[in-house]
Short mmCIF file of C-alpha atoms in Angstrom, two decimals:
data_model
loop_
_atom_site.label_atom_id
_atom_site.label_comp_id
_atom_site.label_asym_id
_atom_site.label_seq_id
_atom_site.Cartn_x
_atom_site.Cartn_y
_atom_site.Cartn_z
CA MET A 410 106.34 147.42 81.30
CA LYS A 411 105.19 150.56 83.20
CA ASN A 412 102.47 151.25 85.36
CA GLY A 413 99.95 153.92 85.00
CA PHE A 414 100.53 156.95 87.30
CA PHE A 415 98.87 160.47 87.97
CA ILE A 416 100.05 163.94 89.15
CA LEU A 417 98.37 167.14 90.69
CA GLU A 418 98.94 170.54 89.41
CA ASN A 419 97.58 173.98 90.64
CA LYS A 420 96.33 176.25 87.85
CA ASP A 421 94.77 179.76 88.14
CA ASP A 422 91.24 178.03 87.68
CA GLY A 423 91.65 175.22 89.96
CA LEU A 424 93.58 172.00 90.85
CA PHE A 425 94.06 169.52 87.78
CA MET A 426 95.10 166.07 87.93
CA THR A 427 96.69 164.30 84.92
CA ILE A 428 96.26 160.41 84.71
CA ARG A 429 98.70 158.60 82.37
CA PRO A 430 98.00 155.07 81.14
CA ALA A 431 99.96 152.06 81.74
CA VAL A 432 102.23 150.94 78.89
CA GLU A 433 103.63 147.57 77.84
CA GLY A 434 101.44 145.44 80.04
CA GLY A 435 101.80 147.53 83.37
CA LYS A 436 98.87 148.20 85.60
CA GLN A 437 96.47 150.68 84.99
CA VAL A 438 95.38 153.38 87.34
CA LYS A 439 92.17 152.43 89.44
CA VAL A 440 89.57 154.71 90.71
CA GLU A 441 90.35 153.56 94.21
CA ASP A 442 93.98 154.46 94.00
CA VAL A 443 93.13 157.98 93.45
CA TYR A 444 90.54 158.26 96.15
CA LYS A 445 93.12 156.84 98.56
CA TYR A 446 95.78 159.24 97.61
CA LEU A 447 93.62 162.16 97.91
CA ASP A 448 92.20 161.09 101.15
CA ASN A 449 95.51 160.69 102.75
CA GLY A 450 96.58 164.00 101.34
CA ASN A 451 93.52 165.43 103.00
CA VAL A 452 91.89 166.66 99.88
CA THR A 453 88.34 165.99 100.52
CA LYS A 454 86.17 168.40 98.48
CA TYR A 455 86.73 167.32 95.05
CA SER A 456 84.64 165.74 92.11
CA HIS A 457 84.51 162.04 92.62
CA ALA A 458 82.35 161.77 89.53
CA ASN A 459 85.33 163.57 87.35
CA VAL A 460 87.79 161.23 88.64
CA LYS A 461 85.67 158.06 87.73
CA LYS A 462 85.01 159.51 84.28
CA ALA A 463 88.55 160.25 83.80
CA VAL A 464 89.67 156.50 84.62
CA GLU A 465 86.94 155.08 82.46
CA GLU A 466 87.97 157.51 79.41
CA LEU A 467 91.56 156.41 79.95
CA SER A 468 90.62 152.78 79.27
CA VAL A 469 89.21 153.56 75.99
CA THR A 470 91.45 156.35 74.54
CA ASP A 471 94.60 154.83 76.12
CA THR A 472 95.92 158.54 76.19
CA ALA A 473 96.68 160.84 79.13
CA VAL A 474 93.70 162.43 80.56
CA THR A 475 93.77 165.70 82.31
CA PHE A 476 90.81 167.12 84.43
CA GLN A 477 89.79 169.46 87.01
CA LEU A 478 89.41 168.18 90.53
CA THR A 479 88.62 171.47 92.38
CA PRO A 480 87.24 174.89 91.20
CA LYS A 481 89.98 176.85 92.92
CA PRO A 482 93.61 176.12 93.50
CA LEU A 483 94.36 174.48 96.81
CA ASP A 484 97.24 175.66 98.99
CA ILE A 485 98.15 171.89 100.02
CA ASP A 486 101.27 169.82 100.28
CA ILE A 487 101.02 166.05 99.96
CA ASP A 488 103.80 163.86 101.13
CA GLU A 489 105.19 161.14 99.34
CA GLN A 490 103.00 158.05 99.94
CA ALA A 491 103.79 154.23 99.95
CA TYR A 492 100.76 151.81 99.68
CA VAL A 493 101.47 148.00 100.95
CA SER A 494 99.45 145.12 99.73
CA ILE A 495 99.82 141.44 100.57
CA ALA A 496 99.37 138.49 98.16
CA THR A 497 96.22 136.38 98.89
CA ASP A 498 98.62 133.35 99.69
CA ARG A 499 100.45 135.52 102.36
CA MET A 500 103.66 134.67 100.68
CA SER A 501 104.61 138.10 99.45
CA ALA A 502 104.09 141.86 100.02
CA THR A 503 104.64 144.70 97.39
CA VAL A 504 104.96 148.46 98.06
CA VAL A 505 103.87 151.14 95.48
CA PHE A 506 105.21 154.66 95.98
CA TYR A 507 103.10 157.65 95.20
CA PRO A 508 104.76 161.04 94.22
CA PRO A 509 104.54 164.17 96.72
CA THR A 510 103.44 167.57 95.66
CA PRO A 511 106.36 169.86 94.79
CA ASN A 512 106.67 170.87 98.55
CA GLY A 513 105.68 167.45 100.06
CA LYS A 514 108.06 165.40 102.18
CA LYS A 515 109.96 162.28 101.03
CA MET A 516 109.03 158.91 102.54
CA THR A 517 111.99 157.80 105.32
CA THR A 518 112.97 154.28 105.93
CA GLN A 519 111.60 154.55 109.51
CA GLY A 520 108.23 155.74 108.23
CA LEU A 521 108.11 153.07 105.42
CA ILE A 522 108.88 150.31 108.10
CA LYS A 523 106.40 151.72 110.57
CA ASP A 524 103.62 151.53 107.80
CA ILE A 525 104.56 147.89 106.98
CA LEU A 526 104.50 146.82 110.69
CA ASN A 527 100.74 148.14 110.73
CA TYR A 528 99.99 145.28 108.21
CA LYS A 529 101.39 142.72 110.85
CA ILE A 530 104.21 141.73 108.50
CA LYS A 531 106.63 139.76 110.61
CA PHE A 532 108.71 137.60 108.43
CA GLY A 533 110.85 137.76 105.26
CA ILE A 534 111.12 141.66 105.30
CA ASP A 535 114.26 142.78 103.15
CA GLU A 536 115.13 145.85 105.39
CA GLU A 537 118.29 146.81 103.28
CA PHE A 538 116.24 146.85 100.08
CA LEU A 539 113.62 148.92 101.74
CA ALA A 540 116.06 151.38 102.72
CA GLY A 541 117.44 151.66 99.20
CA LEU A 542 113.93 151.91 97.83
CA CYS A 543 113.50 155.18 100.04
CA ILE A 544 116.60 156.64 98.39
CA GLU A 545 115.87 155.54 94.78
CA HIS A 546 112.53 154.26 93.15
CA GLU A 547 110.11 154.68 90.58
CA TYR A 548 106.57 155.75 91.40
CA PHE A 549 103.48 153.87 90.49
CA THR A 550 105.71 150.54 90.49
CA ASP A 551 105.13 147.44 92.41
CA TYR A 552 108.24 146.41 94.53
CA VAL A 553 108.52 143.02 96.41
CA PHE A 554 110.01 143.74 99.73
CA ALA A 555 108.92 140.68 101.73
CA ARG A 556 108.80 136.87 100.63
CA GLY A 557 107.80 133.92 102.84
CA ILE A 558 109.31 130.33 102.69
CA PRO A 559 107.43 128.27 100.47
CA LEU A 560 105.93 124.87 101.63
CA VAL A 561 107.71 121.91 100.10
CA GLU A 562 105.48 118.69 100.19
CA GLY A 563 107.35 115.41 100.29
CA LYS A 564 106.70 112.16 98.24
CA PRO A 565 105.37 109.19 100.05
CA ALA A 566 107.16 105.89 100.06
CA LYS A 567 106.10 103.28 97.52
CA ILE A 568 106.62 99.48 97.08
CA THR A 569 106.31 98.10 93.78
CA TYR A 570 105.53 94.10 93.80
CA HIS A 571 106.61 92.32 90.99
CA PHE A 572 104.06 89.43 91.21
CA ASN A 573 100.24 89.11 91.41
CA THR A 574 99.46 90.04 95.08
CA LYS A 575 95.72 89.51 94.45
CA PRO A 576 95.16 86.10 92.30
CA THR A 577 91.46 85.79 91.11
CA LYS A 578 91.75 82.00 92.15
CA LYS A 579 88.79 81.30 89.77
CA PRO A 580 88.76 78.73 86.90
CA THR A 581 88.06 80.02 83.32
CA ILE A 582 84.40 79.31 81.97
CA ASN A 583 84.54 78.13 78.23
CA PRO A 584 81.90 79.20 75.91
CA ASP A 585 80.32 75.71 75.92
CA GLY A 586 79.69 76.03 79.61
CA THR A 587 82.59 73.56 80.67
CA VAL A 588 85.15 74.75 83.33
CA ASP A 589 88.84 74.59 82.28
CA TYR A 590 90.55 73.62 85.69
CA ARG A 591 93.74 73.87 84.07
CA LYS A 592 93.91 77.64 83.67
CA LEU A 593 93.81 79.11 87.00
CA ASP A 594 95.22 82.45 87.93
CA ASN A 595 95.66 80.89 91.64
CA ILE A 596 99.67 80.94 92.20
CA SER A 597 102.05 83.69 91.81
CA ARG A 598 104.96 81.76 90.64
CA VAL A 599 108.57 82.86 90.92
CA ASN A 600 111.93 82.01 89.92
CA LYS A 601 115.09 81.94 91.86
CA GLY A 602 117.09 85.22 91.52
CA GLN A 603 113.78 87.14 90.44
CA LEU A 604 113.26 90.50 91.30
CA ILE A 605 110.12 90.43 93.80
CA ALA A 606 109.74 93.91 94.99
CA GLU A 607 111.15 97.28 94.91
CA LEU A 608 111.05 100.10 97.34
CA GLN A 609 110.78 103.79 96.46
CA PRO A 610 111.80 105.73 99.83
CA GLU A 611 109.77 108.47 101.22
CA VAL A 612 111.16 111.98 100.61
CA GLN A 613 110.35 114.20 103.45
CA GLY A 614 109.07 117.71 102.74
CA SER A 615 109.94 121.01 104.66
CA ASN A 616 107.71 123.53 106.41
CA GLY A 617 107.08 126.80 105.09
CA LYS A 618 106.38 130.12 106.69
CA ASP A 619 104.19 132.94 105.51
CA ILE A 620 105.03 136.75 105.80
CA LEU A 621 102.83 137.14 108.74
CA GLY A 622 104.79 134.48 110.68
CA ASN A 623 102.38 131.43 110.27
CA ILE A 624 104.11 128.12 110.11
CA LEU A 625 102.88 126.12 107.12
CA LYS A 626 103.41 122.40 108.11
CA CYS A 627 103.93 119.73 105.53
CA THR A 628 102.73 116.32 105.80
CA VAL A 629 104.99 113.84 107.29
CA GLU A 630 105.51 111.01 105.20
CA LYS A 631 105.31 107.32 106.50
CA HIS A 632 108.57 105.32 106.34
CA LEU A 633 108.25 101.91 104.61
CA VAL A 634 110.63 98.93 104.44
CA LEU A 635 110.33 95.92 102.51
CA LYS A 636 109.52 92.70 104.33
CA GLY A 637 110.20 89.24 103.42
CA ASP A 638 110.45 85.77 104.95
CA LYS A 639 113.87 83.64 104.96
CA ASN A 640 113.59 82.83 101.08
CA CYS A 641 113.90 86.42 100.35
CA GLU A 642 117.25 88.36 99.64
CA MET A 643 117.44 91.86 100.14
CA THR A 644 120.05 94.22 98.57
CA GLU A 645 122.39 96.15 100.95
CA ASP A 646 120.42 99.53 100.61
CA GLY A 647 116.99 97.59 101.38
CA LEU A 648 115.61 98.88 98.10
CA LYS A 649 115.13 95.57 96.19
CA MET A 650 114.23 92.13 97.21
CA TYR A 651 115.05 88.85 94.97
CA SER A 652 113.71 85.36 95.37
CA LYS A 653 116.23 82.82 96.68
CA VAL A 654 113.71 79.69 95.73
CA ASP A 655 111.83 78.59 92.63
CA GLY A 656 108.23 78.45 93.89
CA HIS A 657 105.50 80.88 94.64
CA ALA A 658 105.13 84.39 96.29
CA LYS A 659 102.25 85.65 98.51
CA LEU A 660 101.72 88.91 100.23
CA VAL A 661 100.49 88.41 103.89
CA SER A 662 99.94 91.46 105.90
CA GLY A 663 102.52 93.49 103.92
CA VAL A 664 105.40 90.52 104.23
CA VAL A 665 106.41 88.84 101.13
CA ASN A 666 106.31 84.88 101.67
CA LEU A 667 108.23 82.91 99.37
CA SER A 668 107.79 79.12 99.14
CA ASN A 669 108.87 76.28 96.95
CA VAL A 670 106.38 73.67 96.08
CA TYR A 671 106.23 70.23 97.23
CA GLU A 672 105.58 68.25 94.12
CA VAL A 673 104.44 64.47 93.98
CA LYS A 674 104.84 63.27 90.32
CA ASN A 675 102.74 60.15 90.69
CA ASN A 676 99.92 59.21 93.24
CA VAL A 677 99.93 59.56 97.04
CA ASP A 678 99.96 55.98 98.31
CA ASN A 679 102.21 53.63 100.01
CA SER A 680 105.22 54.99 98.01
CA THR A 681 104.95 58.65 99.40
CA GLY A 682 102.95 57.99 102.81
CA ASP A 683 101.12 60.85 104.23
CA ILE A 684 102.40 64.43 103.22
CA GLU A 685 102.69 67.59 105.49
CA TYR A 686 104.29 70.37 104.10
CA SER A 687 104.76 74.15 105.19
CA GLY A 688 104.15 75.59 101.38
CA ASN A 689 102.00 74.38 98.42
CA VAL A 690 101.52 70.84 97.46
CA TYR A 691 101.25 69.67 93.87
CA ILE A 692 100.03 66.06 93.23
CA LYS A 693 100.18 64.98 89.39
CA GLY A 694 98.49 61.71 90.37
CA ASN A 695 95.75 60.59 92.40
CA VAL A 696 95.30 60.75 96.27
CA ASN A 697 94.25 57.05 97.52
CA SER A 698 91.92 56.31 100.08
CA GLY A 699 93.33 56.33 103.64
CA PHE A 700 96.14 58.72 103.04
CA SER A 701 96.28 62.69 104.09
CA ILE A 702 97.89 65.83 103.05
CA LYS A 703 98.27 68.63 105.15
CA ALA A 704 99.68 71.81 103.61
CA LYS A 705 100.12 75.49 104.90
CA GLY A 706 99.76 76.65 101.16
CA ASP A 707 97.63 75.43 98.49
CA VAL A 708 96.97 71.86 97.21
CA ILE A 709 96.52 70.95 93.64
CA VAL A 710 95.57 67.37 92.72
CA ASP A 711 95.61 66.43 88.88
CA GLY A 712 93.87 63.12 89.39
CA VAL A 713 90.99 61.86 91.61
CA VAL A 714 90.80 62.36 95.34
CA GLU A 715 89.57 58.99 96.87
CA GLY A 716 88.70 58.44 100.58
CA ALA A 717 91.50 60.73 101.72
CA ASP A 718 91.77 63.69 104.08
CA ILE A 719 93.22 66.99 102.76
CA THR A 720 93.82 69.96 104.70
CA CYS A 721 95.36 73.25 103.84
CA GLY A 722 95.72 76.80 104.68
CA GLY A 723 95.17 78.10 101.36
CA GLN A 724 92.77 76.76 98.51
CA ILE A 725 92.34 73.29 97.04
CA VAL A 726 91.80 72.50 93.14
CA LEU A 727 90.87 69.04 92.27
CA LYS A 728 91.07 68.76 88.52
CA ARG A 729 89.28 65.44 88.38
CA GLY A 730 87.16 65.95 91.80
CA ILE A 731 86.60 63.62 94.70
CA GLN A 732 85.13 60.39 95.11
CA GLY A 733 85.07 60.26 98.86
CA MET A 734 83.36 56.98 99.27
CA GLY A 735 81.90 58.36 102.59
CA SER A 736 85.22 58.87 104.28
CA GLY A 737 86.88 61.62 101.94
CA VAL A 738 87.25 64.92 103.73
CA ILE A 739 88.40 68.32 102.07
CA ARG A 740 89.28 71.34 104.42
CA ALA A 741 90.52 74.39 102.92
CA ARG A 742 90.81 77.99 104.58
CA GLY A 743 90.55 79.23 101.01
CA ASN A 744 88.51 78.31 98.34
CA VAL A 745 87.82 74.76 96.82
CA VAL A 746 87.54 74.14 93.03
CA ALA A 747 86.64 70.49 92.10
CA LYS A 748 85.28 68.87 88.77
CA PHE A 749 82.91 66.79 90.94
CA ILE A 750 82.04 66.19 94.57
CA GLU A 751 80.71 62.79 95.63
CA ASN A 752 80.13 61.05 98.79
CA ALA A 753 82.50 63.42 100.62
CA ARG A 754 82.63 66.05 103.39
CA VAL A 755 83.84 69.37 101.91
CA ILE A 756 84.69 72.57 104.06
CA SER A 757 85.75 75.82 102.56
CA GLY A 758 86.55 79.01 104.10
CA GLY A 759 85.85 81.01 100.80
CA PHE A 760 83.97 79.66 97.81
CA ILE A 761 83.27 76.44 96.27
CA GLU A 762 83.15 75.88 92.55
CA THR A 763 82.28 72.43 91.12
CA GLU A 764 80.07 70.76 88.27
CA SER A 765 78.29 68.55 90.55
CA ILE A 766 77.58 67.55 94.12
CA ILE A 767 76.12 63.89 95.02
CA GLN A 768 75.07 62.71 98.37
CA SER A 769 77.95 65.13 100.15
CA ASN A 770 77.91 67.34 103.18
CA VAL A 771 79.39 70.54 101.64
CA SER A 772 79.90 73.99 103.40
CA ALA A 773 81.36 77.20 102.22
CA THR A 774 81.64 80.68 103.90
CA GLY A 775 81.24 82.39 100.81
CA ASP A 776 79.27 81.17 97.64
CA ILE A 777 78.67 77.67 96.12
CA ASN A 778 78.52 77.59 92.23
CA VAL A 779 77.53 74.44 90.68
CA GLY A 780 77.77 75.09 86.97
CA GLY A 781 79.41 73.70 84.13
CA LYS A 782 77.53 71.24 81.74
CA LYS A 783 75.90 69.20 84.49
CA GLY A 784 75.42 71.58 87.44
CA PHE A 785 73.45 69.45 89.67
CA ILE A 786 73.00 68.97 93.51
CA THR A 787 71.44 65.72 94.40
CA GLY A 788 71.09 64.37 98.01
CA GLY A 789 73.26 65.54 101.22
CA THR A 790 73.57 68.99 102.68
CA VAL A 791 75.01 72.12 100.89
CA ALA A 792 75.29 75.11 102.95
CA ALA A 793 76.71 78.54 101.97
CA GLY A 794 77.10 81.87 103.95
CA LYS A 795 76.35 84.04 100.76
CA GLY A 796 74.51 81.78 98.31
CA VAL A 797 74.11 78.74 96.28
CA ARG A 798 73.62 78.66 92.55
CA ALA A 799 72.78 75.41 90.53
CA LYS A 800 71.28 74.14 87.35
CA MET A 801 69.38 71.48 89.03
CA ILE A 802 68.62 70.61 92.74
CA GLY A 803 67.20 67.35 94.18
CA SER A 804 66.22 64.63 91.62
CA PRO A 805 63.16 63.54 89.68
CA MET A 806 63.26 60.49 91.98
CA GLY A 807 62.59 62.80 94.92
CA VAL A 808 66.04 62.42 96.77
CA HIS A 809 65.95 64.38 99.82
CA THR A 810 68.36 67.41 99.59
CA ASN A 811 69.12 70.07 102.06
CA ILE A 812 70.14 73.61 101.07
CA GLU A 813 71.01 76.22 103.74
CA VAL A 814 72.38 79.86 102.99
CA GLY A 815 72.88 82.88 105.27
CA VAL A 816 73.62 82.79 109.00
CA SER A 817 72.97 79.67 111.24
CA PRO A 818 70.47 79.96 114.21
CA LEU A 819 73.41 78.93 116.48
CA LYS A 820 75.27 82.12 115.22
CA ARG A 821 72.25 84.32 115.90
CA GLU A 822 72.14 82.81 119.43
CA ARG A 823 75.69 83.57 119.87
CA TYR A 824 75.12 87.09 118.86
CA LYS A 825 72.24 87.56 121.72
CA GLU A 826 74.42 86.15 124.32
CA ILE A 827 77.50 88.64 123.45
CA LYS A 828 75.22 91.64 123.60
CA ASN A 829 73.73 90.52 126.81
CA ASP A 830 77.06 89.81 128.40
CA ILE A 831 78.42 93.34 127.06
CA LEU A 832 75.40 94.91 128.92
CA ILE A 833 76.01 93.26 132.30
CA LYS A 834 79.85 93.79 132.13
CA THR A 835 79.34 97.72 131.28
CA LYS A 836 77.06 97.87 134.36
CA ASP A 837 79.55 96.26 136.43
CA ILE A 838 82.27 98.78 135.51
CA ASP A 839 79.59 101.59 135.98
CA LYS A 840 79.46 100.41 139.88
CA LEU A 841 83.11 100.08 140.10
CA TYR A 842 84.07 103.70 138.55
CA PRO A 843 82.55 105.99 141.50
CA ILE A 844 84.77 103.76 144.06
CA LEU A 845 87.90 104.54 141.89
CA ALA A 846 86.96 108.14 141.58
CA SER A 847 86.38 108.62 145.30
CA PHE A 848 89.96 106.88 145.97
CA TRP A 849 91.59 109.43 143.46
CA LYS A 850 89.85 112.42 145.04
CA LYS A 851 91.20 111.24 148.41
CA ILE A 852 94.72 111.08 147.00
CA GLY A 853 94.43 114.60 145.57
CA ASN A 854 93.21 115.94 148.76
CA GLY A 855 96.28 114.34 150.45
CA ASP A 856 94.32 111.83 152.84
CA LEU A 857 96.08 109.03 154.33
CA ILE A 858 95.32 105.68 152.49
CA SER A 859 95.91 102.35 154.38
CA PRO A 860 97.90 99.51 152.62
CA GLN A 861 94.38 97.55 152.68
CA GLN A 862 92.87 100.43 150.72
CA HIS A 863 95.84 100.39 148.32
CA ASP A 864 95.42 96.73 147.80
CA TYR A 865 91.47 96.86 147.49
CA ILE A 866 91.95 99.68 144.70
CA LYS A 867 94.44 97.72 142.75
CA LYS A 868 91.93 94.79 142.75
CA ILE A 869 89.15 97.12 141.45
CA SER A 870 91.43 98.59 138.81
CA ALA A 871 92.71 95.13 137.64
CA THR A 872 88.99 93.95 137.49
CA VAL A 873 87.94 97.00 135.41
CA LYS A 874 90.78 96.42 133.07
CA GLN A 875 89.82 92.94 132.69
CA LEU A 876 86.13 93.64 131.77
CA GLU A 877 87.00 96.43 129.34
CA LYS A 878 89.20 94.11 127.59
CA ILE A 879 86.61 91.33 127.50
CA ILE A 880 83.98 94.02 126.17
CA LYS A 881 86.46 95.04 123.48
CA GLN A 882 86.90 91.48 122.32
CA GLU A 883 83.14 90.76 122.51
CA LYS A 884 82.34 94.12 120.48
CA GLU A 885 84.67 92.93 117.84
CA GLU A 886 83.00 89.49 117.58
CA ALA A 887 79.42 90.98 117.80
CA GLU A 888 80.76 93.36 114.63
CA GLU A 889 81.71 90.36 112.82
CA ILE A 890 78.43 88.58 113.42
CA GLU A 891 76.66 91.68 112.47
CA ALA A 892 78.09 91.82 109.14
CA GLU A 893 77.45 88.07 108.88
CA ILE A 894 73.72 88.81 109.57
CA THR A 895 73.63 91.52 107.17
CA SER A 896 75.05 89.72 104.36
CA GLY A 897 73.07 86.70 105.33
CA GLN A 898 69.67 88.40 104.76
CA SER A 899 70.51 89.00 101.33
CA ALA A 900 71.75 85.30 100.61
CA THR A 901 69.72 83.39 97.99
CA VAL A 902 69.45 80.09 96.20
CA GLU A 903 69.32 80.30 92.36
CA VAL A 904 68.07 77.42 90.13
CA SER A 905 68.88 78.04 86.45
CA GLY A 906 67.03 74.84 85.51
CA THR A 907 64.85 72.60 87.65
CA VAL A 908 64.46 72.35 91.42
CA TYR A 909 62.48 68.92 92.30
CA PRO A 910 60.19 68.10 95.09
CA ASP A 911 61.75 67.15 98.64
CA VAL A 912 64.15 69.86 98.77
CA ASP A 913 64.47 71.70 102.24
CA ILE A 914 65.67 75.35 101.70
CA ASN A 915 66.90 77.05 104.98
CA ILE A 916 67.64 80.89 104.48
CA SER A 917 68.85 82.31 107.82
CA GLY A 918 66.61 80.31 109.82
CA ALA A 919 63.62 80.53 107.32
CA PHE A 920 62.43 77.17 105.87
CA PHE A 921 60.89 76.28 102.73
CA LYS A 922 60.15 72.86 101.41
CA THR A 923 59.41 72.27 97.71
CA LYS A 924 56.40 70.13 96.84
CA ALA A 925 56.37 70.51 93.09
CA GLU A 926 58.94 70.92 90.32
CA ARG A 927 60.02 74.67 89.65
CA SER A 928 62.11 76.05 86.91
CA TYR A 929 64.33 79.10 86.66
CA CYS A 930 63.53 80.64 89.87
CA LYS A 931 65.36 82.22 92.79
CA PHE A 932 64.53 81.60 96.67
CA LYS A 933 65.35 84.71 98.91
CA ILE A 934 64.00 85.77 102.37
CA THR A 935 61.45 88.70 102.57
CA ASP A 936 60.08 89.76 106.14
CA GLY A 937 61.32 86.56 107.53
CA VAL A 938 59.66 84.34 105.02
CA VAL A 939 61.35 82.42 102.32
CA LYS A 940 59.78 83.55 98.86
CA VAL A 941 60.26 82.27 95.30
CA GLU A 942 60.56 84.44 92.17
CA ASN A 943 61.28 83.90 88.80
CA LEU A 944 64.86 84.46 87.25
#
């Protein structure tokens, strides 16, 4: 590979230039290269058109082209020239040497370095290489004389968990509309000795530097560590985590929690007494009236729950439902899934999934879905933050039924109180800031401050900090309520079958009472009024 080049020659009838083509993939001569060479040699009165024509002809013929630059010979001496170019990424620089005329001067190392410094190249210059080039080099050839240090990006740390960190917790709906409460993706079970998690540590990169001296900063990768509770066993290098128990795994705020499950093979009755457990509880029989279960994890009951009290920090699954007898209470921070709910109080921090609700007081932060073959709500009060869906609401006998969705009026009132309190406290702070500013100005001026003034300013500072803390907390609470209000406006009541008369529907404070049967309809709020539309 050899680049194209050109030479000058004086003849009797003028100054001539010969341009030779590149070979084997080298760079062709450009018109700009010729112009620059002649201008630097103080050759100004020449035919630009002839230069352009020759270069264009060269690209077609691929053979040397000789043409007249000036009609008369020129008594000139052009010194050897070196042209510097910087790569677009500023990570390298090249120099190309152009030949002198027979009496022209050779390029010196000092002259070359001076030219290079004009390009503000400060880093990565190989001065020894440049000195050698000035002694020996080929013309019209690119020589890389400066290189930067490339930026090396690192690799972020990665944790791989070998259990389901986001279980769906919803039952399987069969093709015939029935709900299979046995197939629940709700517990990530683990075995003793099982690999739970693996850590791939971060690899930090290294900064680079371009030839202009600019630092190229790499991203600082975040350091991660495996975190687990007492039931987790870590390898010495901290890269792998194993289970020390047979049980289940949960990921809570980046910490792996492993817990074995408390299992009752028969009923919860006099033989077991009340149950209180820090993990999950699995009851294979019934839960009799008068007994209670308290669990920090999930509660699963294969049988029927009677007038019992069940409270848990996870979800509750009642495969055969609850016949509360007016005294049964279910409280779950998570979801509640039950075959049926009758004469009971059910409170869910998530959604509720069941096939029927009869004369019960039921509430959920999320949705309440009453489906399956039956899918009816009759009597009592059913309240959901997001929406209620059922096949039938009320009864042909006109049993009074309450349905509430969206944000409650009490929550809206609380929101107004918070916003007003934030406004009052902000005004109080605005009154105190000038006092603090005046004090610090006096300190800056060197004025004497009495002990009483010091104490007074301390009290004001403490008051401001306390007010700011309260305002921050109230703003966070207000944001949460705002989110609930926004979602509450879109809450709906959907009936895929029939809604009967004497059903009260409350959507975020707007009321509607059914006076006639309606089928396949949806209740929603529009401009503050509950409207009904067909599904």
